[in-house]
């Protein structure tokens, strides 16, 4: 069966579903093809922090209502280390901005609800997507779903299929350049139905990094740095809480309300960038083109900013017959990506214990944190990057 559309989107994560939503509201037709089931996408527990620019893109896309009602607006975030009082990075004071705690899971639900409302074409459980003729005028994707073979013909194909997707592989190795860095530790994350701390708190401790985050008034999200070869069985709830509260220090650790975990997982940390983000009539957006370690809370925000830039280009193409934004998409998106890659790498380096860390490394890390505590300029720089730099016009 052949389906025709304007934009064929591979992947129904945040990038693919948001792109379809923005295009749909602009009268541009798309078909979204996803490898997994709808429920599987919704079950993945991932990001929780939205930059203000992301909040505004989501509002403009008509999916801001529940986010504005249930999300928690923060003026800043805290860092704690070396047995000191915590340092509050006051984003509102330094850059007049905020960020929002709102989970990727409810956001994904909101995007699927909006898609259902406008009758968007989303096809789930299509495990074998292949790309065709991406350099030609009529690129296509083929796949099997519900036991039937399908072909979607479009003007453009957009790969929103995450780090393990197929779209990036359609770019020949003579064209694609990749940059990668792996970190020698992972994050063990848990979710618990307990009231969270009021602020997001990042901890640098001699036993390793820790992070206190949140989803809603009765749902907390916490992480501790762990060795990559640790198994979930090594981490009882008791061990997790004891490690977390030690690393957060007596004052903040003492405020943590513990309870049974309802989810526990270990994620590796990686930096990865693929260039360019366009090849002929194929575009990449989100994790399909780049991965950052979660320390800077940038992954989901980059997926949203890519979609903001790309949707603007597609709307200009179909509306005005002009391609300046499509032609500058890859360069413009990559400038923001590299800036977030650098910030996420820097935050990771500043806050984690590396297995081969020497006393010299240790001292320079502490001095950098002390400088941050003593300098309003240093705090303003972190605040500006954590809040997210403005989009290019
Ligand atoms: P996704 O979410 O990976 O979605 C890609 C979709 O494509 C599908 N797919 C395919 N579909 C068809 N054919 C194929 N061959 C396919 N291959 C894959 C997949 O099934 C999937 O549904 O990518 P997208 O849309 O680009 O969104 C990116 C974000 O999900 C990701 O960057 C963030 O979750 C990263 N991240 C965080 N980002 C933040 O901004 N703030 C945070 O606080 C934050 N915390 C996190 C995170 C990621 C984490 N993990 C586990 C990766 C915390 C964690 C623990
Ligand atoms: C989260 O809430 O999952 C979260 C928050 C901040 C981060 C990473 C993850 O830097």
Coordinates of C-alpha atoms and ligand atoms in Angstrom, one line a residue:
X1 CA 0.0 0.0 0.0
X2 CA 1.4 3.4 -0.9
X3 CA 0.6 6.5 1.1
X4 CA 1.6 10.0 0.0
X5 CA 2.3 12.9 2.3
X6 CA 4.4 16.0 2.4
X7 CA 6.8 15.0 5.3
X8 CA 7.5 11.4 6.3
X9 CA 8.7 11.3 9.9
X10 CA 10.6 8.3 11.4
X11 CA 10.2 8.0 15.2
X12 CA 7.3 9.0 17.5
X13 CA 9.4 10.2 20.4
X14 CA 9.2 13.8 21.5
X15 CA 11.0 15.1 18.3
X16 CA 8.9 13.2 15.8
X17 CA 5.5 13.8 17.6
X18 CA 6.3 17.5 18.1
X19 CA 7.3 18.0 14.5
X20 CA 4.1 16.4 13.3
X21 CA 2.1 18.6 15.7
X22 CA 3.7 21.9 14.6
X23 CA 3.4 21.0 10.9
X24 CA -0.2 19.8 11.3
X25 CA -1.1 23.2 12.8
X26 CA 0.5 24.9 9.8
X27 CA -1.6 22.8 7.4
X28 CA 1.4 20.6 6.4
X29 CA 0.6 16.9 6.1
X30 CA 2.9 14.3 7.7
X31 CA 2.9 10.6 8.5
X32 CA 4.8 9.4 11.6
X33 CA 6.2 5.8 11.6
X34 CA 7.4 4.4 14.9
X35 CA 9.2 1.1 15.6
X36 CA 7.8 0.4 19.1
X37 CA 4.3 0.4 20.5
X38 CA 2.6 3.5 21.8
X39 CA 2.7 2.2 25.3
X40 CA 6.3 1.3 25.1
X41 CA 7.2 4.9 24.1
X42 CA 5.1 6.1 27.0
X43 CA 6.7 3.8 29.6
X44 CA 10.2 5.1 29.1
X45 CA 11.2 7.3 32.0
X46 CA 13.6 10.0 30.8
X47 CA 13.9 13.8 31.0
X48 CA 12.3 16.2 33.4
X49 CA 13.7 19.7 32.8
X50 CA 12.4 22.1 30.2
X51 CA 14.2 25.3 29.3
X52 CA 12.0 28.3 29.0
X53 CA 12.5 28.4 25.2
X54 CA 11.1 24.8 25.1
X55 CA 8.2 25.8 27.3
X56 CA 7.3 28.5 24.7
X57 CA 7.7 26.2 21.7
X58 CA 5.3 23.7 23.4
X59 CA 2.8 26.4 24.2
X60 CA 2.9 27.7 20.6
X61 CA 2.4 24.1 19.4
X62 CA -0.9 24.0 21.4
X63 CA 0.4 21.4 23.9
X64 CA 1.1 23.7 26.8
X65 CA -2.1 23.4 28.8
X66 CA -1.4 20.5 31.1
X67 CA 2.3 21.5 31.3
X68 CA 1.3 25.0 32.6
X69 CA -1.1 23.5 35.1
X70 CA 1.1 20.7 36.4
X71 CA 4.7 21.8 35.7
X72 CA 6.7 23.3 38.5
X73 CA 8.5 26.6 37.5
X74 CA 11.9 27.1 39.1
X75 CA 14.0 30.3 39.4
X76 CA 17.2 28.3 39.7
X77 CA 18.9 25.1 40.7
X78 CA 21.4 24.2 43.5
X79 CA 24.8 22.6 43.7
X80 CA 26.2 21.1 46.9
X81 CA 29.8 20.0 47.5
X82 CA 32.6 19.7 50.1
X83 CA 30.3 19.8 53.2
X84 CA 29.4 23.4 52.4
X85 CA 26.0 25.0 52.3
X86 CA 24.4 24.6 48.9
X87 CA 25.0 27.2 46.2
X88 CA 21.8 28.4 44.5
X89 CA 22.4 29.3 40.9
X90 CA 19.8 32.1 40.6
X91 CA 18.7 32.0 36.9
X92 CA 16.0 34.5 37.4
X93 CA 18.4 37.0 39.0
X94 CA 21.2 36.5 36.5
X95 CA 19.3 36.1 33.2
X96 CA 15.7 36.9 34.1
X97 CA 14.6 33.4 33.0
X98 CA 13.2 30.2 34.6
X99 CA 12.9 26.6 33.7
X100 CA 10.2 24.0 34.3
X101 CA 10.1 20.6 35.8
X102 CA 7.7 18.6 33.6
X103 CA 8.3 14.9 32.8
X104 CA 8.9 13.6 29.3
X105 CA 6.2 11.0 29.9
X106 CA 3.3 13.5 30.4
X107 CA 4.7 15.6 27.6
X108 CA 4.6 12.5 25.3
X109 CA 1.0 11.8 26.5
X110 CA 0.1 15.4 25.6
X111 CA 1.6 15.1 22.2
X112 CA -0.2 11.8 21.5
X113 CA -3.5 13.3 22.7
X114 CA -3.0 16.3 20.4
X115 CA -2.2 14.0 17.5
X116 CA -5.4 12.0 18.1
X117 CA -7.4 15.2 18.3
X118 CA -6.3 16.4 14.9
X119 CA -6.6 12.9 13.3
X120 CA -2.8 12.7 12.6
X121 CA -1.5 9.6 10.9
X122 CA 0.8 7.8 13.4
X123 CA 1.8 4.2 12.6
X124 CA 3.2 2.2 15.5
X125 CA 5.0 -1.2 15.6
X126 CA 6.8 -0.8 12.3
X127 CA 10.1 -2.5 13.1
X128 CA 11.8 -2.6 9.6
X129 CA 11.7 1.0 8.3
X130 CA 14.0 1.6 5.3
X131 CA 14.8 4.8 3.5
X132 CA 14.8 5.3 -0.3
X133 CA 15.9 8.0 -2.8
X134 CA 16.7 10.7 -0.2
X135 CA 18.7 12.6 -2.8
X136 CA 15.8 12.5 -5.2
X137 CA 12.6 14.7 -5.5
X138 CA 10.4 11.9 -4.2
X139 CA 12.1 10.2 -1.2
X140 CA 10.2 7.4 0.5
X141 CA 10.2 5.0 3.4
X142 CA 9.0 1.4 3.4
X143 CA 8.1 -0.8 6.3
X144 CA 5.8 -3.5 7.5
X145 CA 3.0 -2.8 10.0
X146 CA 0.1 -5.1 11.0
X147 CA 1.6 -7.8 8.6
X148 CA 1.2 -5.5 5.6
X149 CA 4.0 -3.8 3.5
X150 CA 3.7 0.0 3.2
X151 CA 5.5 2.7 1.3
X152 CA 5.2 6.3 2.3
X153 CA 6.2 8.8 -0.5
X154 CA 7.0 12.4 0.6
X155 CA 8.8 15.6 -0.3
X156 CA 11.0 15.2 2.8
X157 CA 12.0 12.5 5.2
X158 CA 12.9 13.4 8.8
X159 CA 14.8 11.0 11.0
X160 CA 13.6 11.5 14.6
X161 CA 14.4 8.0 15.4
X162 CA 16.9 8.5 18.3
X163 CA 20.4 7.3 18.7
X164 CA 19.8 3.7 17.6
X165 CA 17.6 4.7 14.6
X166 CA 18.1 4.0 10.9
X167 CA 17.9 7.4 9.4
X168 CA 21.4 8.5 10.2
X169 CA 22.7 5.3 8.5
X170 CA 21.2 6.5 5.2
X171 CA 23.9 9.2 5.1
X172 CA 27.0 7.7 3.4
X173 CA 30.2 7.5 5.6
X174 CA 32.0 9.7 3.1
X175 CA 29.6 12.5 4.0
X176 CA 28.7 11.8 7.7
X177 CA 31.2 12.9 10.4
X178 CA 30.7 11.7 13.9
X179 CA 32.2 12.9 17.2
X180 CA 31.9 10.7 20.3
X181 CA 32.9 10.6 24.0
X182 CA 32.0 7.9 26.5
X183 CA 32.2 8.5 30.2
X184 CA 33.5 5.8 32.6
X185 CA 30.4 5.7 34.8
X186 CA 26.6 5.6 34.6
X187 CA 23.6 7.0 36.4
X188 CA 21.4 4.9 38.5
X189 CA 17.9 6.5 38.5
X190 CA 14.9 5.8 40.7
X191 CA 11.4 7.2 40.8
X192 CA 9.5 7.2 44.1
X193 CA 6.0 8.3 45.1
X194 CA 7.4 10.7 47.8
X195 CA 7.3 14.5 48.0
X196 CA 10.5 15.9 46.2
X197 CA 12.8 18.5 47.5
X198 CA 11.6 22.0 46.5
X199 CA 14.7 22.6 44.3
X200 CA 16.7 20.5 41.8
X201 CA 20.0 19.8 43.6
X202 CA 23.3 18.6 41.9
X203 CA 25.9 17.1 44.3
X204 CA 29.6 16.7 43.9
X205 CA 30.8 14.2 46.6
X206 CA 33.9 12.1 47.1
X207 CA 31.6 9.0 46.7
X208 CA 30.3 10.3 43.4
X209 CA 27.7 12.6 41.8
X210 CA 24.1 12.7 42.9
X211 CA 21.0 14.5 41.7
X212 CA 17.6 15.3 43.3
X213 CA 14.9 16.0 40.8
X214 CA 11.1 15.8 40.6
X215 CA 8.1 15.1 38.5
X216 CA 5.1 16.3 40.6
X217 CA 4.3 17.0 44.2
X218 CA 4.1 13.3 45.0
X219 CA 6.7 12.0 42.5
X220 CA 10.4 12.3 43.0
X221 CA 13.3 11.4 40.6
X222 CA 16.8 10.8 42.1
X223 CA 20.1 9.7 40.5
X224 CA 23.5 8.6 41.8
X225 CA 26.6 8.0 39.7
X226 CA 27.5 4.3 39.7
X227 CA 30.1 2.1 37.9
X228 CA 29.0 1.0 34.4
X229 CA 29.2 -2.7 35.3
X230 CA 26.9 -2.4 38.3
X231 CA 23.7 -4.5 38.1
X232 CA 20.3 -3.3 39.4
X233 CA 20.4 -6.2 41.9
X234 CA 23.4 -4.6 43.5
X235 CA 21.2 -1.6 44.4
X236 CA 18.5 -2.3 47.0
X237 CA 16.3 0.7 47.9
X238 CA 18.1 1.0 51.2
X239 CA 21.5 1.1 49.6
X240 CA 20.2 3.8 47.1
X241 CA 18.7 6.0 49.8
X242 CA 21.8 5.7 52.0
X243 CA 24.1 6.6 49.1
X244 CA 21.9 9.5 47.9
X245 CA 21.5 11.1 51.3
X246 CA 25.2 10.8 52.1
X247 CA 26.2 12.4 48.8
X248 CA 23.6 15.2 49.2
X249 CA 25.2 16.0 52.6
X250 CA 23.6 16.3 56.0
X251 CA 21.5 19.4 55.4
X252 CA 19.9 18.5 52.1
X253 CA 20.2 14.7 52.5
X254 CA 18.3 15.1 55.8
X255 CA 15.4 16.6 53.9
X256 CA 14.9 13.7 51.5
X257 CA 11.7 11.8 52.1
X258 CA 12.4 8.1 51.3
X259 CA 10.0 5.4 50.2
X260 CA 9.8 2.4 48.0
X261 CA 11.1 2.9 44.4
X262 CA 8.6 2.3 41.6
X263 CA 11.2 2.3 38.9
X264 CA 15.0 1.8 38.8
X265 CA 17.3 1.8 35.8
X266 CA 21.0 2.4 34.9
X267 CA 21.9 4.6 32.0
X268 CA 25.4 5.1 30.4
X269 CA 26.6 8.6 29.8
X270 CA 27.7 9.6 26.3
X271 CA 28.4 12.7 24.1
X272 CA 27.8 12.2 20.4
X273 CA 27.3 14.5 17.4
X274 CA 26.7 13.6 13.8
X275 CA 27.3 16.2 11.1
X276 CA 25.6 17.3 8.9
X277 CA 22.0 17.1 10.0
X278 CA 20.8 17.2 6.4
X279 CA 21.5 15.0 3.4
X280 CA 19.5 15.8 0.3
X281 CA 15.9 15.7 1.3
X282 CA 16.6 13.8 4.6
X283 CA 16.8 15.8 7.8
X284 CA 17.9 14.5 11.2
X285 CA 16.4 15.9 14.5
X286 CA 16.9 15.1 18.2
X287 CA 18.8 12.1 19.5
X288 CA 19.1 10.7 16.0
X289 CA 21.9 13.4 15.4
X290 CA 23.2 14.0 18.9
X291 CA 23.4 12.7 22.5
X292 CA 24.5 14.5 25.6
X293 CA 25.2 13.2 29.1
X294 CA 22.1 14.2 31.2
X295 CA 24.0 16.4 33.6
X296 CA 23.1 19.6 31.8
X297 CA 19.4 18.5 31.2
X298 CA 19.8 19.3 27.5
X299 CA 18.8 16.2 25.5
X300 CA 15.0 16.8 25.3
X301 CA 15.6 20.5 25.0
X302 CA 17.8 20.0 21.9
X303 CA 15.2 17.7 20.4
X304 CA 12.7 20.6 20.8
X305 CA 15.0 23.3 19.5
X306 CA 15.9 21.2 16.4
X307 CA 12.2 20.7 15.7
X308 CA 11.7 24.5 16.2
X309 CA 14.3 25.3 13.5
X310 CA 13.3 22.5 11.1
X311 CA 9.5 23.2 11.3
X312 CA 10.3 26.9 10.6
X313 CA 12.1 25.8 7.5
X314 CA 9.4 23.5 6.3
X315 CA 6.7 26.2 7.0
X316 CA 8.7 28.7 5.0
X317 CA 9.2 26.2 2.2
X318 CA 5.5 25.4 1.8
X319 CA 4.3 28.9 2.7
X320 CA 6.6 31.2 0.7
X321 CA 8.4 28.8 -1.6
X322 CA 11.7 30.0 0.0
X323 CA 14.3 27.7 1.5
X324 CA 16.7 29.9 3.5
X325 CA 15.7 28.3 6.8
X326 CA 15.9 24.7 5.3
X327 CA 19.2 25.5 3.8
X328 CA 20.7 26.8 7.1
X329 CA 19.0 24.2 9.3
X330 CA 22.0 21.9 9.7
X331 CA 24.5 24.7 10.5
X332 CA 22.1 26.6 12.8
X333 CA 21.0 23.5 14.7
X334 CA 24.6 22.3 15.1
X335 CA 25.7 25.6 16.6
X336 CA 23.2 25.1 19.4
X337 CA 24.0 21.4 19.7
X338 CA 27.7 22.0 20.1
X339 CA 27.1 24.7 22.7
X340 CA 24.9 22.2 24.7
X341 CA 27.4 19.4 24.1
X342 CA 30.2 21.6 25.6
X343 CA 28.0 22.7 28.6
X344 CA 26.9 19.1 29.3
X345 CA 30.5 17.8 29.1
X346 CA 31.6 20.7 31.4
X347 CA 28.9 20.0 34.0
X348 CA 29.7 16.3 33.9
X349 CA 33.4 16.9 34.4
X350 CA 32.8 19.3 37.2
X351 CA 30.4 17.2 39.2
X352 CA 31.5 13.5 38.8
X353 CA 34.2 11.4 40.3
X354 CA 36.3 9.8 37.5
X355 CA 37.8 6.4 38.3
X356 CA 41.3 7.7 37.4
X357 CA 40.9 11.0 39.2
X358 CA 44.2 12.2 40.7
X359 CA 44.6 14.5 43.7
X360 CA 45.5 17.2 41.2
X361 CA 42.2 16.7 39.3
X362 CA 40.4 16.7 42.6
X363 CA 41.9 20.0 43.7
X364 CA 41.2 21.7 40.4
X365 CA 37.6 20.5 40.5
X366 CA 37.2 21.9 44.0
X367 CA 38.8 25.2 43.0
X368 CA 36.5 25.5 40.1
X369 CA 33.5 25.0 42.4
X370 CA 34.9 27.5 44.9
X371 CA 35.3 30.0 42.0
X372 CA 31.7 29.4 41.0
X373 CA 30.6 30.1 44.6
X374 CA 32.6 33.3 44.8
X375 CA 31.9 34.8 41.4
X376 CA 28.6 36.3 40.3
X377 CA 30.1 36.3 36.7
X378 CA 30.8 32.5 36.8
X379 CA 27.3 31.9 38.2
X380 CA 25.7 34.1 35.5
X381 CA 27.5 32.0 32.8
X382 CA 26.2 28.7 34.3
X383 CA 22.7 30.3 34.7
X384 CA 22.6 31.5 31.1
X385 CA 23.6 28.1 29.7
X386 CA 21.4 26.0 32.1
X387 CA 18.4 28.3 31.2
X388 CA 19.2 27.8 27.5
X389 CA 20.6 30.3 25.1
X390 CA 18.1 32.2 22.9
X391 CA 17.1 30.7 19.6
X392 CA 18.7 32.1 16.5
X393 CA 16.3 34.3 14.5
Ligands
LIG1 P1 13.8 9.4 21.4 O1 13.0 9.8 22.6 O2 14.9 8.3 21.5 O3 12.7 8.9 20.3 C1 13.1 8.2 19.1 C2 11.9 7.3 18.7 O4 12.3 6.7 17.5 C3 11.9 5.3 17.6 N1 12.8 4.6 16.6 C4 12.4 4.1 15.4 N2 11.2 4.3 14.8 C5 11.1 3.7 13.6 N3 12.1 3.0 13.0 C6 13.3 2.9 13.6 N4 14.3 2.2 13.0 C7 13.5 3.4 14.9 N5 14.5 3.5 15.7 C8 14.1 4.1 16.8 C9 12.2 5.0 19.0 O5 11.4 3.8 19.4 C10 11.7 6.2 19.7 O6 10.3 6.2 20.0 O7 14.5 10.6 20.6 P2 13.9 12.1 20.5 O8 12.5 12.2 20.0 O9 15.0 12.8 19.7 O10 13.9 12.7 22.0 C11 15.2 12.8 22.7 C12 14.9 12.7 24.2 O11 14.2 11.5 24.4 C13 16.2 12.6 25.0 O12 17.2 13.5 24.5 C14 16.1 12.9 26.5 O13 15.3 12.0 27.1 C15 17.4 13.0 27.1 N6 17.3 13.1 28.6 C16 17.1 14.4 29.1 N7 16.9 15.5 28.4 C17 16.6 16.7 28.9 O14 16.5 17.7 28.1 N8 16.5 16.9 30.2 C18 16.7 15.9 31.1 O15 16.4 16.1 32.3 C19 17.0 14.6 30.6 N9 17.2 13.5 31.4 C20 17.5 12.1 29.5 C21 17.4 12.3 30.9 C22 17.7 10.8 29.0 C23 17.9 9.7 29.8 N10 18.1 8.4 29.2 C24 17.8 7.2 29.8 C25 18.5 8.3 27.9 C26 17.5 11.2 31.7 C27 17.8 10.0 31.3 C28 18.0 8.9 32.3
LIG2 C1 15.4 14.6 35.6 O1 14.5 15.1 36.3 O2 15.3 13.4 35.2 C2 16.7 15.3 35.4 C3 16.9 16.6 35.9 C4 18.0 17.2 35.6 C5 19.0 16.6 34.9 C6 18.9 15.3 34.4 C7 17.7 14.7 34.6 O3 20.2 17.3 34.7

